[in-house]
PDB file of C-alpha atoms in Angstrom:
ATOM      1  CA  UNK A   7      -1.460  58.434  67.296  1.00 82.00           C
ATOM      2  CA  UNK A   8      -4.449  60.789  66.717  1.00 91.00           C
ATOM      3  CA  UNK A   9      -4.729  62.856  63.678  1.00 94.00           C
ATOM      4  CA  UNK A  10      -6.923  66.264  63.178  1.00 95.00           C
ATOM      5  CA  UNK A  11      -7.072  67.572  59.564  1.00 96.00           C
ATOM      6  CA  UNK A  12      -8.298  70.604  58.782  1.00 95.00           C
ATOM      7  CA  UNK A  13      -7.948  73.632  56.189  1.00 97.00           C
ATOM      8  CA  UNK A  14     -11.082  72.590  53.728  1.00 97.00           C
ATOM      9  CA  UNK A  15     -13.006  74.654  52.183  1.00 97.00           C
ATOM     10  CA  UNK A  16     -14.885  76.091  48.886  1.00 98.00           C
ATOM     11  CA  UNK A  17     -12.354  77.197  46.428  1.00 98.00           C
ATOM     12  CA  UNK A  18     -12.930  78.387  42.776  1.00 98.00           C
ATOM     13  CA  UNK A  19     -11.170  76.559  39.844  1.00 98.00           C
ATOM     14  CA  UNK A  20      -7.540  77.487  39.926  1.00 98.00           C
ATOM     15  CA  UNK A  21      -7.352  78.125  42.866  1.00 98.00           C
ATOM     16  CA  UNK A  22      -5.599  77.024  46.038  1.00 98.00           C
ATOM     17  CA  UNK A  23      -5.725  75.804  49.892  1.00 98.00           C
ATOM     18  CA  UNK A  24      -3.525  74.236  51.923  1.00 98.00           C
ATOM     19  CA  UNK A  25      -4.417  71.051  54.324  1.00 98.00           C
ATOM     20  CA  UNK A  26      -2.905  70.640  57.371  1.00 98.00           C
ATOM     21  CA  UNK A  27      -2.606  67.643  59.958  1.00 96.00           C
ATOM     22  CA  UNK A  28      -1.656  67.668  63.121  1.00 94.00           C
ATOM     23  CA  UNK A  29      -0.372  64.346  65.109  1.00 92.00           C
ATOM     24  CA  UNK A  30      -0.679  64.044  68.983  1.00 87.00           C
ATOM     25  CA  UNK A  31       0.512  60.244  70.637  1.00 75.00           C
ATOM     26  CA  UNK A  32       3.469  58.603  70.009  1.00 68.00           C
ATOM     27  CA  UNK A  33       6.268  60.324  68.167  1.00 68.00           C
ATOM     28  CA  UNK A  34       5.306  61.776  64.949  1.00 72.00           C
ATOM     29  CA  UNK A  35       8.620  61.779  63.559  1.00 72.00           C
ATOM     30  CA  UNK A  36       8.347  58.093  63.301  1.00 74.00           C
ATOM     31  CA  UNK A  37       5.849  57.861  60.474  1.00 88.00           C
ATOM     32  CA  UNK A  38       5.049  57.928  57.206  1.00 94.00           C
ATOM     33  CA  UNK A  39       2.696  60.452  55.897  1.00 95.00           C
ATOM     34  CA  UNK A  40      -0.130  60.643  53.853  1.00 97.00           C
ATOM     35  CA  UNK A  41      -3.078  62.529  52.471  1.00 98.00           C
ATOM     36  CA  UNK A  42      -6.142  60.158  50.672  1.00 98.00           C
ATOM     37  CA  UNK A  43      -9.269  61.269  49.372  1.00 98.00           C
ATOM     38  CA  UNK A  44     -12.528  60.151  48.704  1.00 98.00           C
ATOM     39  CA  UNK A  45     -15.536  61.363  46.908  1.00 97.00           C
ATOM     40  CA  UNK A  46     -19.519  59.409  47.999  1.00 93.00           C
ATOM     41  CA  UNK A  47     -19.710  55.898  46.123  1.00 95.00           C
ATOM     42  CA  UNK A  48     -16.348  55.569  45.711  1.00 97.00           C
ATOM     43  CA  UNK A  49     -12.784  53.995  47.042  1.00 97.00           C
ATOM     44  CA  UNK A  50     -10.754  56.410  49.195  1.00 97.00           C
ATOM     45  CA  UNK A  51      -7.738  57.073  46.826  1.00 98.00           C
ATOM     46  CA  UNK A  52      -4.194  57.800  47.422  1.00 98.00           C
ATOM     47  CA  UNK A  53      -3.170  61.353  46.833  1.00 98.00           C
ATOM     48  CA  UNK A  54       0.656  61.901  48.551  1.00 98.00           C
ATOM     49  CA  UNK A  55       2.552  60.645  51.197  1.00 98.00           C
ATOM     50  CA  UNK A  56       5.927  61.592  52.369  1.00 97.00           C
ATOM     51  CA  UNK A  57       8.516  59.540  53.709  1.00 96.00           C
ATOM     52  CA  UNK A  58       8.984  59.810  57.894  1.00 91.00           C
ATOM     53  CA  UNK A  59      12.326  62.174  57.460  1.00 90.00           C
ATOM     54  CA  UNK A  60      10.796  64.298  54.218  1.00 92.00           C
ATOM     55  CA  UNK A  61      13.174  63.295  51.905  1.00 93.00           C
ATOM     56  CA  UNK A  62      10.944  60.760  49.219  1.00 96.00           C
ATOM     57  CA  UNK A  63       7.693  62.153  48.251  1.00 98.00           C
ATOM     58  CA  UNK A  64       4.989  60.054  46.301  1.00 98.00           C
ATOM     59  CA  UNK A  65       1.891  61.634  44.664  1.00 98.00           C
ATOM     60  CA  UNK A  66      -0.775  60.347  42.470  1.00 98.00           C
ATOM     61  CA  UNK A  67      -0.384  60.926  38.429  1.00 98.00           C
ATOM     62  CA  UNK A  68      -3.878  63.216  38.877  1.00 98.00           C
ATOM     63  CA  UNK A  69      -2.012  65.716  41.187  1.00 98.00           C
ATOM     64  CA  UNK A  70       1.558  65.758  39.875  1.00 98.00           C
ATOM     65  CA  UNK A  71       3.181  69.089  39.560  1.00 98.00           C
ATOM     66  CA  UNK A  72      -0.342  70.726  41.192  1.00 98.00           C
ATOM     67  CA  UNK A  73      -0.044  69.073  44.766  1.00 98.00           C
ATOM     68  CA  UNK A  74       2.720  69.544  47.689  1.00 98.00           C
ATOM     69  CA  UNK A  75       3.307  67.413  50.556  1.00 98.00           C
ATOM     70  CA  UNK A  76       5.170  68.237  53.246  1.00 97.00           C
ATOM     71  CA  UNK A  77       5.838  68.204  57.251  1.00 95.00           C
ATOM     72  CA  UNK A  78       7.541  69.652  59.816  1.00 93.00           C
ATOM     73  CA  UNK A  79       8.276  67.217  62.503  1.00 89.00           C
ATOM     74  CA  UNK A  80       9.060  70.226  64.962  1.00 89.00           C
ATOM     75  CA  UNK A  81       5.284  70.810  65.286  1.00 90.00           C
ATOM     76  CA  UNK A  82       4.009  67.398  64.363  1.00 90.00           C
ATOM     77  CA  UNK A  83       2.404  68.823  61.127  1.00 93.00           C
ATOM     78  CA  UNK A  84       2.111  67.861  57.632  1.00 96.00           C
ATOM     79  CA  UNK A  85       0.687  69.919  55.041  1.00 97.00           C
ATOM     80  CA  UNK A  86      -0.976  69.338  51.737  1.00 98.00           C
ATOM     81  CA  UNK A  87      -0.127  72.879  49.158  1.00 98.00           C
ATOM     82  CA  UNK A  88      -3.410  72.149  46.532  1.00 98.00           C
ATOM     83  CA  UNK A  89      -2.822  74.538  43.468  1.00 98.00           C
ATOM     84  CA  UNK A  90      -4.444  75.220  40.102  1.00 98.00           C
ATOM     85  CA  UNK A  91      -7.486  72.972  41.822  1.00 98.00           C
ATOM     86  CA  UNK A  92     -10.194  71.478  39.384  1.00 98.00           C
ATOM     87  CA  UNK A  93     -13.845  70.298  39.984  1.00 98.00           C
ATOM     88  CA  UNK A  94     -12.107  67.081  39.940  1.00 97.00           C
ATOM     89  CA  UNK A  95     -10.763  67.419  43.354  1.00 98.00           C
ATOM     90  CA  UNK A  96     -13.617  67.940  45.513  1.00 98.00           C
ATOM     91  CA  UNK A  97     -13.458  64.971  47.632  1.00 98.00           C
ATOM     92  CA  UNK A  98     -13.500  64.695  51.828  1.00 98.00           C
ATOM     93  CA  UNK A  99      -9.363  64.571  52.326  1.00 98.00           C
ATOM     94  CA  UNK A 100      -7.803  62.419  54.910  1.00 98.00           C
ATOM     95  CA  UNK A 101      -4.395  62.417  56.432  1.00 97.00           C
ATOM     96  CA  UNK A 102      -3.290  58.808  57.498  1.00 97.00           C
ATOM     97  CA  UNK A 103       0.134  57.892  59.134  1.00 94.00           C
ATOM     98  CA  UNK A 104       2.044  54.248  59.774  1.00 93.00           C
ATOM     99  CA  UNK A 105       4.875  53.718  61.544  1.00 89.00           C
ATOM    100  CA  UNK A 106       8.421  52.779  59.547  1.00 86.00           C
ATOM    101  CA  UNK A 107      11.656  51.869  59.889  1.00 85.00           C
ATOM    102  CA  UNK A 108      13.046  52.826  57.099  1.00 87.00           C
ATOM    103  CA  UNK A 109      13.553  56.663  57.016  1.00 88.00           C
ATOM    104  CA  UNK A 110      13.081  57.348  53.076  1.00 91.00           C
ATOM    105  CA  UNK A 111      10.438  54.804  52.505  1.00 94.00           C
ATOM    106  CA  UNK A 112       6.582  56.050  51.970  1.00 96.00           C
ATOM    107  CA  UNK A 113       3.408  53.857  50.973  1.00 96.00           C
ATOM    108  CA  UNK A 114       0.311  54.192  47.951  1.00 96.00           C
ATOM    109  CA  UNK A 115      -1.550  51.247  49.531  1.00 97.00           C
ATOM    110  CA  UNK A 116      -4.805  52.689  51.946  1.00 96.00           C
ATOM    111  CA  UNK A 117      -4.410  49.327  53.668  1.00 96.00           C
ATOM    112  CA  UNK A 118      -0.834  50.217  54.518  1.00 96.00           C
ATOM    113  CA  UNK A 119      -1.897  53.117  56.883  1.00 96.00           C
ATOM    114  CA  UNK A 120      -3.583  52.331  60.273  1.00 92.00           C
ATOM    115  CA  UNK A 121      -3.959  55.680  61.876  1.00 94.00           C
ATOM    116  CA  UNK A 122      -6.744  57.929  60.324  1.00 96.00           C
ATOM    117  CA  UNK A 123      -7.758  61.747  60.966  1.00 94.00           C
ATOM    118  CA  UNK A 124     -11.557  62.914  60.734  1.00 93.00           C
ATOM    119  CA  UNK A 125     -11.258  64.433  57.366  1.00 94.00           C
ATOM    120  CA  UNK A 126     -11.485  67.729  56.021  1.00 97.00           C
ATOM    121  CA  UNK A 127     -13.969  68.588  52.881  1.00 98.00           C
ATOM    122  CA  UNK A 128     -12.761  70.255  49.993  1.00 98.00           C
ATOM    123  CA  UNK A 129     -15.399  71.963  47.002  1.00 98.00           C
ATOM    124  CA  UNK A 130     -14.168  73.050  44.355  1.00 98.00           C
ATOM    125  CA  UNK A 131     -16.558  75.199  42.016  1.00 97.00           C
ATOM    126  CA  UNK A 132     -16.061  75.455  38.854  1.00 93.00           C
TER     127      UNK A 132
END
């Protein structure tokens, strides 16, 4: 499976973008989601992931109620909504994706994952 993210950018505070990730290889409607982040000089942290048929979503406490994940297997896509974003959130954002057979299940755990896109840089100004 290879995985391009894009959709970074510079955004003001409160403001929005939305991520995207696109999956080429083996079939994408096999996996499990997700979107990490990391900022220079630290650990890549978990942000969301979403289960491999959409229906159980996970997202860190930090992004609750401001983040979105979702995907749309038809076009091998899943998206990251970012709303009401904060200084906080400037980071370089990954998509990752693992295979699984369980169709609701979804994983926190970066070592879980072992397919990883390029990574897409978000600034947010404050």
């Amino acid at each position: 499976v290879q995985l391009q993210a894009f959709g970074g950018g510079l955004v003001q505070a409160g403001g929005s973008l939305r991520l995207s990730c696109v999956a080429s290889g083996r079939t994408f409607s096999s996996g499990v989601m997700a979107w990490f982040r990391q900022v220079p000089g630290k650990e890549r942290e978990f942000v969301a992931a979403i289960s491999r048929n959409g229906g159980n979503t996970g997202y860190a406490d930090s992004v609750k109620g401001r983040f979105t994940i979702s995907r749309d297997n038809a076009k091998n896509t899943v998206y990251l909504q970012m709303n009401s974003l904060k200084p906080e959130d400037t980071a370089v954002y990954y998509c990752a994706a693992r295979y699984s057979v369980a169709p609701g299940s979804w994983f926190q755990r970066k070592d879980e994952y072992y397919f990883w896109g390029q990574g897409t840089e978000v600034t947010v100004s404050s």
